[in-house]
Amino acid sequence: DRSFSLTNRDLEIRVSTRGGVHESIRLLQYLDELGEPLELIDQNAPPEVPRPMALEFSDPVLQRELASALYKVTPDPQFGGRLARQYTFTYQRGPLRIDRTLSLPEEGYVIDLSTRVTRAGQAVPFRIALGAGTGPAPEATRADFLYPKASVYGDRGVVHYYVNAAE
């Protein structure tokens, strides 16, 4: 279980090989009250709250397996080094394969994430958890972005989760 960082002039993202989830997203040009880069991910969120960019599946057995899956990580050779701007995360067990490529431009706040999940070459449906405190802003209220909620985008649009109920 390791973490890898992708960094550009404005953004630093730390991703875990366990589950391929984002552990930290820091805005390097914006500082918090302690003078540190502003952290966007709640570092104290309970385990039942989906981590940002976690995959979700309707099959509970597959969900349990992949939540703790250990991904193989390959940095883009064009960038190299520990602080690359592109990594590919791959998980394969039998006919099941997941490929996720995460990349950043030289500057700015755009995160490019592509995800492909297949079983024996056939696409497997999935959703991507946006995580607590992240999500689309149109018609949002301040409460829409507060912990302990998480938002997940899927075939039903954005679904908001709270610790004890779903919206």
Short mmCIF file of N, CA and C in Angstrom, two decimals:
data_model
loop_
_atom_site.label_atom_id
_atom_site.label_comp_id
_atom_site.label_asym_id
_atom_site.label_seq_id
_atom_site.Cartn_x
_atom_site.Cartn_y
_atom_site.Cartn_z
N ASP A 1 0.85 -1.18 0.00
CA ASP A 1 0.00 0.00 0.00
C ASP A 1 0.90 1.24 0.00
N ARG A 2 0.85 2.01 -1.10
CA ARG A 2 1.68 3.21 -1.24
C ARG A 2 0.84 4.36 -1.75
N SER A 3 1.41 5.53 -1.69
CA SER A 3 0.77 6.72 -2.23
C SER A 3 1.68 7.35 -3.28
N PHE A 4 1.06 7.96 -4.28
CA PHE A 4 1.79 8.65 -5.33
C PHE A 4 1.23 10.05 -5.47
N SER A 5 2.11 11.00 -5.75
CA SER A 5 1.67 12.39 -5.91
C SER A 5 1.82 12.84 -7.34
N LEU A 6 0.82 13.58 -7.79
CA LEU A 6 0.86 14.26 -9.07
C LEU A 6 0.84 15.74 -8.74
N THR A 7 1.75 16.49 -9.32
CA THR A 7 1.88 17.89 -8.96
C THR A 7 2.07 18.75 -10.20
N ASN A 8 1.40 19.89 -10.19
CA ASN A 8 1.70 20.92 -11.17
C ASN A 8 1.89 22.23 -10.40
N ARG A 9 1.92 23.33 -11.08
CA ARG A 9 2.17 24.61 -10.42
C ARG A 9 1.10 24.96 -9.38
N ASP A 10 -0.14 24.51 -9.61
CA ASP A 10 -1.27 24.93 -8.80
C ASP A 10 -1.87 23.85 -7.90
N LEU A 11 -1.58 22.59 -8.17
CA LEU A 11 -2.33 21.51 -7.57
C LEU A 11 -1.42 20.35 -7.21
N GLU A 12 -1.70 19.71 -6.08
CA GLU A 12 -1.00 18.47 -5.71
C GLU A 12 -2.06 17.45 -5.33
N ILE A 13 -2.01 16.28 -5.97
CA ILE A 13 -2.97 15.21 -5.69
C ILE A 13 -2.19 13.99 -5.22
N ARG A 14 -2.61 13.42 -4.10
CA ARG A 14 -1.99 12.19 -3.58
C ARG A 14 -3.03 11.07 -3.73
N VAL A 15 -2.61 9.99 -4.40
CA VAL A 15 -3.49 8.86 -4.69
C VAL A 15 -2.91 7.60 -4.07
N SER A 16 -3.79 6.79 -3.48
CA SER A 16 -3.37 5.53 -2.86
C SER A 16 -3.46 4.39 -3.86
N THR A 17 -2.51 3.47 -3.75
CA THR A 17 -2.59 2.27 -4.57
C THR A 17 -3.67 1.33 -4.03
N ARG A 18 -4.10 1.51 -2.80
CA ARG A 18 -5.16 0.70 -2.20
C ARG A 18 -6.51 1.32 -2.59
N GLY A 19 -7.19 0.71 -3.52
CA GLY A 19 -8.48 1.21 -3.97
C GLY A 19 -8.39 2.31 -5.03
N GLY A 20 -7.20 2.84 -5.28
CA GLY A 20 -7.02 3.88 -6.30
C GLY A 20 -7.76 5.17 -6.00
N VAL A 21 -7.91 5.50 -4.72
CA VAL A 21 -8.68 6.68 -4.33
C VAL A 21 -7.76 7.87 -4.04
N HIS A 22 -8.34 9.06 -4.16
CA HIS A 22 -7.61 10.29 -3.83
C HIS A 22 -7.55 10.42 -2.32
N GLU A 23 -6.36 10.57 -1.78
CA GLU A 23 -6.17 10.78 -0.34
C GLU A 23 -6.10 12.26 -0.01
N SER A 24 -5.58 13.05 -0.94
CA SER A 24 -5.38 14.47 -0.68
C SER A 24 -5.42 15.22 -2.00
N ILE A 25 -6.07 16.38 -1.97
CA ILE A 25 -6.01 17.34 -3.08
C ILE A 25 -5.72 18.69 -2.44
N ARG A 26 -4.55 19.25 -2.78
CA ARG A 26 -4.15 20.51 -2.18
C ARG A 26 -3.99 21.58 -3.25
N LEU A 27 -4.55 22.75 -2.95
CA LEU A 27 -4.41 23.92 -3.83
C LEU A 27 -3.17 24.67 -3.39
N LEU A 28 -2.13 24.61 -4.21
CA LEU A 28 -0.82 25.17 -3.82
C LEU A 28 -0.78 26.69 -3.80
N GLN A 29 -1.66 27.35 -4.53
CA GLN A 29 -1.67 28.80 -4.58
C GLN A 29 -2.61 29.43 -3.54
N TYR A 30 -3.31 28.59 -2.78
CA TYR A 30 -4.23 29.07 -1.74
C TYR A 30 -3.81 28.47 -0.41
N LEU A 31 -3.68 29.31 0.60
CA LEU A 31 -3.19 28.84 1.89
C LEU A 31 -4.30 28.85 2.93
N ASP A 32 -4.20 27.88 3.87
CA ASP A 32 -5.16 27.85 4.98
C ASP A 32 -4.69 28.78 6.09
N GLU A 33 -5.37 28.75 7.22
CA GLU A 33 -5.04 29.66 8.33
C GLU A 33 -3.67 29.39 8.94
N LEU A 34 -3.09 28.22 8.66
CA LEU A 34 -1.75 27.90 9.16
C LEU A 34 -0.65 28.18 8.13
N GLY A 35 -1.06 28.72 6.97
CA GLY A 35 -0.09 29.02 5.92
C GLY A 35 0.27 27.82 5.06
N GLU A 36 -0.47 26.73 5.19
CA GLU A 36 -0.25 25.51 4.39
C GLU A 36 -1.18 25.54 3.18
N PRO A 37 -0.80 24.84 2.09
CA PRO A 37 -1.71 24.76 0.94
C PRO A 37 -3.08 24.23 1.38
N LEU A 38 -4.12 24.79 0.80
CA LEU A 38 -5.49 24.46 1.17
C LEU A 38 -5.83 23.02 0.79
N GLU A 39 -6.22 22.21 1.75
CA GLU A 39 -6.60 20.80 1.57
C GLU A 39 -8.09 20.73 1.26
N LEU A 40 -8.44 20.04 0.16
CA LEU A 40 -9.85 19.94 -0.23
C LEU A 40 -10.54 18.68 0.29
N ILE A 41 -9.78 17.69 0.71
CA ILE A 41 -10.37 16.44 1.18
C ILE A 41 -10.32 16.39 2.70
N ASP A 42 -11.47 16.11 3.29
CA ASP A 42 -11.56 15.99 4.75
C ASP A 42 -10.70 14.81 5.21
N GLN A 43 -9.61 15.11 5.89
CA GLN A 43 -8.68 14.07 6.33
C GLN A 43 -9.20 13.29 7.53
N ASN A 44 -10.33 13.72 8.11
CA ASN A 44 -10.92 13.04 9.26
C ASN A 44 -12.26 12.40 8.94
N ALA A 45 -12.58 12.25 7.67
CA ALA A 45 -13.86 11.64 7.28
C ALA A 45 -13.89 10.18 7.73
N PRO A 46 -15.03 9.70 8.24
CA PRO A 46 -15.13 8.30 8.67
C PRO A 46 -15.04 7.35 7.47
N PRO A 47 -14.66 6.10 7.71
CA PRO A 47 -14.46 5.15 6.61
C PRO A 47 -15.70 4.87 5.77
N GLU A 48 -16.91 5.06 6.33
CA GLU A 48 -18.12 4.77 5.55
C GLU A 48 -18.42 5.84 4.51
N VAL A 49 -17.74 6.98 4.58
CA VAL A 49 -17.92 8.03 3.58
C VAL A 49 -17.01 7.70 2.40
N PRO A 50 -17.58 7.63 1.17
CA PRO A 50 -16.75 7.29 0.01
C PRO A 50 -15.60 8.29 -0.17
N ARG A 51 -14.42 7.78 -0.49
CA ARG A 51 -13.28 8.62 -0.77
C ARG A 51 -13.41 9.15 -2.20
N PRO A 52 -12.89 10.32 -2.47
CA PRO A 52 -12.98 10.87 -3.82
C PRO A 52 -12.36 9.96 -4.87
N MET A 53 -13.10 9.77 -5.93
CA MET A 53 -12.75 8.99 -7.11
C MET A 53 -12.77 7.48 -6.87
N ALA A 54 -13.38 7.05 -5.75
CA ALA A 54 -13.55 5.61 -5.51
C ALA A 54 -14.57 5.07 -6.50
N LEU A 55 -14.35 3.83 -6.94
CA LEU A 55 -15.31 3.19 -7.84
C LEU A 55 -16.40 2.52 -7.00
N GLU A 56 -17.62 2.57 -7.52
CA GLU A 56 -18.74 1.91 -6.87
C GLU A 56 -19.42 0.99 -7.87
N PHE A 57 -19.78 -0.21 -7.38
CA PHE A 57 -20.42 -1.23 -8.22
C PHE A 57 -21.71 -1.70 -7.57
N SER A 58 -22.67 -2.14 -8.38
CA SER A 58 -23.93 -2.64 -7.83
C SER A 58 -23.77 -4.02 -7.20
N ASP A 59 -22.77 -4.77 -7.63
CA ASP A 59 -22.49 -6.10 -7.08
C ASP A 59 -21.72 -5.94 -5.77
N PRO A 60 -22.31 -6.31 -4.61
CA PRO A 60 -21.64 -6.10 -3.32
C PRO A 60 -20.34 -6.89 -3.15
N VAL A 61 -20.25 -8.07 -3.76
CA VAL A 61 -19.02 -8.87 -3.67
C VAL A 61 -17.90 -8.16 -4.42
N LEU A 62 -18.20 -7.70 -5.62
CA LEU A 62 -17.22 -6.95 -6.41
C LEU A 62 -16.84 -5.66 -5.69
N GLN A 63 -17.82 -5.00 -5.09
CA GLN A 63 -17.56 -3.75 -4.36
C GLN A 63 -16.57 -3.98 -3.22
N ARG A 64 -16.77 -5.02 -2.43
CA ARG A 64 -15.86 -5.31 -1.31
C ARG A 64 -14.45 -5.61 -1.81
N GLU A 65 -14.36 -6.42 -2.86
CA GLU A 65 -13.04 -6.78 -3.40
C GLU A 65 -12.29 -5.55 -3.90
N LEU A 66 -12.97 -4.72 -4.66
CA LEU A 66 -12.29 -3.61 -5.31
C LEU A 66 -12.04 -2.42 -4.39
N ALA A 67 -12.80 -2.34 -3.31
CA ALA A 67 -12.56 -1.25 -2.35
C ALA A 67 -11.18 -1.37 -1.72
N SER A 68 -10.68 -2.60 -1.61
CA SER A 68 -9.36 -2.81 -1.01
C SER A 68 -8.34 -3.35 -2.02
N ALA A 69 -8.68 -3.31 -3.30
CA ALA A 69 -7.78 -3.82 -4.34
C ALA A 69 -6.48 -3.03 -4.35
N LEU A 70 -5.40 -3.71 -4.60
CA LEU A 70 -4.08 -3.07 -4.69
C LEU A 70 -3.73 -2.90 -6.16
N TYR A 71 -3.62 -1.64 -6.58
CA TYR A 71 -3.35 -1.32 -7.97
C TYR A 71 -1.85 -1.28 -8.24
N LYS A 72 -1.47 -1.70 -9.44
CA LYS A 72 -0.11 -1.52 -9.94
C LYS A 72 -0.07 -0.12 -10.57
N VAL A 73 0.99 0.62 -10.31
CA VAL A 73 1.08 2.00 -10.78
C VAL A 73 2.25 2.16 -11.73
N THR A 74 1.97 2.83 -12.85
CA THR A 74 3.00 3.09 -13.85
C THR A 74 3.04 4.59 -14.12
N PRO A 75 4.17 5.26 -13.83
CA PRO A 75 4.26 6.68 -14.19
C PRO A 75 4.47 6.83 -15.68
N ASP A 76 4.00 7.92 -16.23
CA ASP A 76 4.24 8.21 -17.63
C ASP A 76 5.73 8.50 -17.79
N PRO A 77 6.43 7.75 -18.66
CA PRO A 77 7.88 7.95 -18.81
C PRO A 77 8.26 9.34 -19.28
N GLN A 78 7.33 10.05 -19.90
CA GLN A 78 7.60 11.42 -20.35
C GLN A 78 7.90 12.33 -19.16
N PHE A 79 7.23 12.08 -18.02
CA PHE A 79 7.42 12.92 -16.85
C PHE A 79 8.42 12.31 -15.88
N GLY A 80 8.28 11.01 -15.58
CA GLY A 80 9.20 10.32 -14.68
C GLY A 80 9.21 10.91 -13.29
N GLY A 81 10.02 10.31 -12.42
CA GLY A 81 10.17 10.83 -11.06
C GLY A 81 8.98 10.55 -10.17
N ARG A 82 9.13 10.84 -8.90
CA ARG A 82 8.10 10.59 -7.91
C ARG A 82 6.92 11.56 -8.04
N LEU A 83 7.18 12.76 -8.54
CA LEU A 83 6.13 13.76 -8.65
C LEU A 83 5.71 13.94 -10.11
N ALA A 84 5.36 12.84 -10.75
CA ALA A 84 4.93 12.87 -12.14
C ALA A 84 3.59 13.58 -12.26
N ARG A 85 3.23 13.93 -13.50
CA ARG A 85 1.93 14.55 -13.75
C ARG A 85 0.97 13.57 -14.39
N GLN A 86 1.38 12.32 -14.56
CA GLN A 86 0.46 11.31 -15.08
C GLN A 86 0.86 9.94 -14.57
N TYR A 87 -0.15 9.21 -14.09
CA TYR A 87 0.04 7.82 -13.64
C TYR A 87 -1.09 6.99 -14.21
N THR A 88 -0.78 5.72 -14.47
CA THR A 88 -1.81 4.75 -14.82
C THR A 88 -1.86 3.73 -13.69
N PHE A 89 -3.06 3.52 -13.16
CA PHE A 89 -3.32 2.55 -12.10
C PHE A 89 -4.03 1.36 -12.73
N THR A 90 -3.48 0.16 -12.53
CA THR A 90 -4.05 -1.04 -13.14
C THR A 90 -4.28 -2.11 -12.09
N TYR A 91 -5.45 -2.73 -12.15
CA TYR A 91 -5.77 -3.86 -11.29
C TYR A 91 -6.29 -4.97 -12.19
N GLN A 92 -5.78 -6.18 -11.99
CA GLN A 92 -6.29 -7.31 -12.76
C GLN A 92 -6.31 -8.54 -11.89
N ARG A 93 -7.46 -9.22 -11.92
CA ARG A 93 -7.63 -10.51 -11.26
C ARG A 93 -8.50 -11.34 -12.16
N GLY A 94 -7.92 -12.41 -12.71
CA GLY A 94 -8.66 -13.24 -13.65
C GLY A 94 -9.12 -12.40 -14.83
N PRO A 95 -10.40 -12.52 -15.21
CA PRO A 95 -10.90 -11.77 -16.37
C PRO A 95 -11.25 -10.31 -16.05
N LEU A 96 -11.20 -9.93 -14.78
CA LEU A 96 -11.53 -8.56 -14.38
C LEU A 96 -10.31 -7.66 -14.51
N ARG A 97 -10.50 -6.52 -15.17
CA ARG A 97 -9.39 -5.58 -15.33
C ARG A 97 -9.91 -4.15 -15.17
N ILE A 98 -9.13 -3.35 -14.44
CA ILE A 98 -9.45 -1.93 -14.26
C ILE A 98 -8.21 -1.14 -14.66
N ASP A 99 -8.40 -0.17 -15.54
CA ASP A 99 -7.34 0.75 -15.93
C ASP A 99 -7.84 2.16 -15.65
N ARG A 100 -7.06 2.91 -14.86
CA ARG A 100 -7.40 4.28 -14.53
C ARG A 100 -6.16 5.13 -14.79
N THR A 101 -6.32 6.15 -15.63
CA THR A 101 -5.21 7.07 -15.90
C THR A 101 -5.58 8.44 -15.36
N LEU A 102 -4.69 8.98 -14.56
CA LEU A 102 -4.88 10.27 -13.93
C LEU A 102 -3.76 11.19 -14.40
N SER A 103 -4.12 12.38 -14.88
CA SER A 103 -3.08 13.30 -15.34
C SER A 103 -3.48 14.74 -15.06
N LEU A 104 -2.45 15.58 -15.00
CA LEU A 104 -2.59 17.02 -14.77
C LEU A 104 -1.84 17.77 -15.87
N PRO A 105 -2.35 18.95 -16.25
CA PRO A 105 -1.57 19.80 -17.15
C PRO A 105 -0.44 20.45 -16.37
N GLU A 106 0.41 21.23 -17.03
CA GLU A 106 1.53 21.90 -16.35
C GLU A 106 1.06 22.87 -15.28
N GLU A 107 -0.10 23.47 -15.50
CA GLU A 107 -0.66 24.39 -14.51
C GLU A 107 -2.17 24.32 -14.60
N GLY A 108 -2.83 24.84 -13.58
CA GLY A 108 -4.28 24.85 -13.56
C GLY A 108 -4.86 23.78 -12.65
N TYR A 109 -6.20 23.73 -12.63
CA TYR A 109 -6.91 22.89 -11.68
C TYR A 109 -7.70 21.76 -12.34
N VAL A 110 -7.41 21.49 -13.59
CA VAL A 110 -8.12 20.43 -14.30
C VAL A 110 -7.47 19.09 -13.97
N ILE A 111 -8.31 18.15 -13.56
CA ILE A 111 -7.86 16.78 -13.30
C ILE A 111 -8.47 15.91 -14.38
N ASP A 112 -7.65 15.21 -15.13
CA ASP A 112 -8.14 14.33 -16.18
C ASP A 112 -8.06 12.90 -15.66
N LEU A 113 -9.20 12.24 -15.52
CA LEU A 113 -9.26 10.87 -15.03
C LEU A 113 -10.05 10.04 -16.02
N SER A 114 -9.42 9.02 -16.56
CA SER A 114 -10.15 8.07 -17.41
C SER A 114 -10.17 6.73 -16.69
N THR A 115 -11.31 6.07 -16.75
CA THR A 115 -11.49 4.80 -16.05
C THR A 115 -12.15 3.81 -16.99
N ARG A 116 -11.60 2.61 -17.03
CA ARG A 116 -12.19 1.54 -17.83
C ARG A 116 -12.22 0.29 -16.98
N VAL A 117 -13.40 -0.33 -16.86
CA VAL A 117 -13.57 -1.56 -16.10
C VAL A 117 -14.15 -2.61 -17.04
N THR A 118 -13.45 -3.74 -17.18
CA THR A 118 -13.92 -4.80 -18.07
C THR A 118 -13.81 -6.16 -17.37
N ARG A 119 -14.67 -7.07 -17.80
CA ARG A 119 -14.59 -8.47 -17.37
C ARG A 119 -14.67 -9.28 -18.65
N ALA A 120 -13.62 -10.04 -18.93
CA ALA A 120 -13.50 -10.83 -20.16
C ALA A 120 -13.75 -9.94 -21.39
N GLY A 121 -13.22 -8.72 -21.34
CA GLY A 121 -13.32 -7.80 -22.47
C GLY A 121 -14.63 -7.04 -22.58
N GLN A 122 -15.61 -7.33 -21.71
CA GLN A 122 -16.90 -6.65 -21.73
C GLN A 122 -16.93 -5.57 -20.64
N ALA A 123 -17.50 -4.44 -20.97
CA ALA A 123 -17.58 -3.32 -20.02
C ALA A 123 -18.41 -3.71 -18.80
N VAL A 124 -17.93 -3.31 -17.63
CA VAL A 124 -18.65 -3.51 -16.37
C VAL A 124 -19.14 -2.15 -15.91
N PRO A 125 -20.46 -2.00 -15.63
CA PRO A 125 -20.97 -0.70 -15.18
C PRO A 125 -20.40 -0.31 -13.81
N PHE A 126 -20.12 0.97 -13.64
CA PHE A 126 -19.59 1.48 -12.38
C PHE A 126 -20.01 2.93 -12.22
N ARG A 127 -19.82 3.43 -11.01
CA ARG A 127 -20.01 4.83 -10.70
C ARG A 127 -18.72 5.31 -10.04
N ILE A 128 -18.50 6.61 -10.07
CA ILE A 128 -17.34 7.21 -9.43
C ILE A 128 -17.82 8.12 -8.31
N ALA A 129 -17.36 7.86 -7.09
CA ALA A 129 -17.72 8.71 -5.95
C ALA A 129 -16.94 10.01 -6.03
N LEU A 130 -17.65 11.11 -5.92
CA LEU A 130 -16.97 12.41 -5.92
C LEU A 130 -16.38 12.70 -4.55
N GLY A 131 -16.94 12.08 -3.51
CA GLY A 131 -16.41 12.24 -2.16
C GLY A 131 -17.02 13.40 -1.42
N ALA A 132 -16.80 13.42 -0.14
CA ALA A 132 -17.33 14.47 0.72
C ALA A 132 -16.75 15.82 0.34
N GLY A 133 -17.60 16.81 0.23
CA GLY A 133 -17.14 18.17 -0.02
C GLY A 133 -16.83 18.48 -1.45
N THR A 134 -17.10 17.55 -2.38
CA THR A 134 -16.88 17.83 -3.79
C THR A 134 -18.17 17.60 -4.54
N GLY A 135 -18.31 18.19 -5.68
CA GLY A 135 -19.51 17.99 -6.48
C GLY A 135 -19.83 19.22 -7.29
N PRO A 136 -20.84 19.11 -8.16
CA PRO A 136 -21.19 20.24 -9.01
C PRO A 136 -21.80 21.37 -8.20
N ALA A 137 -21.53 22.61 -8.62
CA ALA A 137 -21.97 23.78 -7.86
C ALA A 137 -23.29 24.39 -8.31
N PRO A 138 -23.83 24.12 -9.52
CA PRO A 138 -25.06 24.80 -9.94
C PRO A 138 -26.19 24.58 -8.93
N GLU A 139 -26.86 25.67 -8.58
CA GLU A 139 -27.99 25.66 -7.66
C GLU A 139 -27.67 25.01 -6.31
N ALA A 140 -26.42 25.08 -5.90
CA ALA A 140 -26.00 24.47 -4.64
C ALA A 140 -26.11 25.48 -3.50
N THR A 141 -26.35 24.94 -2.33
CA THR A 141 -26.32 25.76 -1.13
C THR A 141 -25.04 25.43 -0.39
N ARG A 142 -24.71 26.23 0.60
CA ARG A 142 -23.51 25.97 1.40
C ARG A 142 -23.55 24.56 2.00
N ALA A 143 -24.72 24.11 2.43
CA ALA A 143 -24.86 22.79 3.05
C ALA A 143 -24.53 21.66 2.08
N ASP A 144 -24.65 21.90 0.77
CA ASP A 144 -24.35 20.86 -0.21
C ASP A 144 -22.90 20.41 -0.17
N PHE A 145 -22.02 21.24 0.36
CA PHE A 145 -20.60 20.92 0.32
C PHE A 145 -20.01 20.65 1.69
N LEU A 146 -20.85 20.47 2.68
CA LEU A 146 -20.37 20.24 4.03
C LEU A 146 -20.36 18.76 4.37
N TYR A 147 -19.36 18.33 5.15
CA TYR A 147 -19.30 17.00 5.71
C TYR A 147 -20.53 16.83 6.59
N PRO A 148 -21.14 15.68 6.73
CA PRO A 148 -20.66 14.36 6.34
C PRO A 148 -21.24 13.84 5.04
N LYS A 149 -21.58 14.70 4.13
CA LYS A 149 -22.17 14.26 2.89
C LYS A 149 -21.10 13.87 1.87
N ALA A 150 -21.48 12.94 1.02
CA ALA A 150 -20.68 12.58 -0.14
C ALA A 150 -21.61 12.59 -1.34
N SER A 151 -21.10 12.86 -2.52
CA SER A 151 -21.89 12.86 -3.73
C SER A 151 -21.30 11.85 -4.70
N VAL A 152 -22.17 11.13 -5.39
CA VAL A 152 -21.75 10.13 -6.36
C VAL A 152 -22.47 10.40 -7.66
N TYR A 153 -21.73 10.45 -8.76
CA TYR A 153 -22.33 10.63 -10.07
C TYR A 153 -22.50 9.28 -10.72
N GLY A 154 -23.68 8.99 -11.23
CA GLY A 154 -23.94 7.72 -11.91
C GLY A 154 -25.07 7.87 -12.90
N ASP A 155 -25.68 6.76 -13.28
CA ASP A 155 -26.74 6.79 -14.28
C ASP A 155 -27.99 7.53 -13.80
N ARG A 156 -28.16 7.73 -12.51
CA ARG A 156 -29.28 8.50 -11.96
C ARG A 156 -28.90 9.95 -11.71
N GLY A 157 -27.77 10.40 -12.19
CA GLY A 157 -27.30 11.75 -11.93
C GLY A 157 -26.50 11.77 -10.65
N VAL A 158 -26.48 12.91 -9.97
CA VAL A 158 -25.73 13.03 -8.72
C VAL A 158 -26.62 12.60 -7.56
N VAL A 159 -26.14 11.64 -6.77
CA VAL A 159 -26.85 11.16 -5.59
C VAL A 159 -26.04 11.62 -4.38
N HIS A 160 -26.72 12.22 -3.41
CA HIS A 160 -26.06 12.73 -2.21
C HIS A 160 -26.26 11.72 -1.07
N TYR A 161 -25.19 11.40 -0.37
CA TYR A 161 -25.24 10.47 0.75
C TYR A 161 -24.90 11.19 2.04
N TYR A 162 -25.63 10.86 3.07
CA TYR A 162 -25.37 11.36 4.41
C TYR A 162 -25.01 10.15 5.26
N VAL A 163 -24.53 10.35 6.45
CA VAL A 163 -24.12 9.24 7.29
C VAL A 163 -25.26 8.25 7.53
N ASN A 164 -26.49 8.74 7.76
CA ASN A 164 -27.60 7.84 8.09
C ASN A 164 -28.71 7.77 7.06
N ALA A 165 -28.61 8.48 5.96
CA ALA A 165 -29.71 8.47 4.99
C ALA A 165 -29.21 8.88 3.62
N ALA A 166 -30.01 8.63 2.60
CA ALA A 166 -29.71 9.07 1.23
C ALA A 166 -30.76 10.08 0.80
N GLU A 167 -30.36 11.07 0.07
CA GLU A 167 -31.26 12.11 -0.42
C GLU A 167 -31.87 11.66 -1.72
#
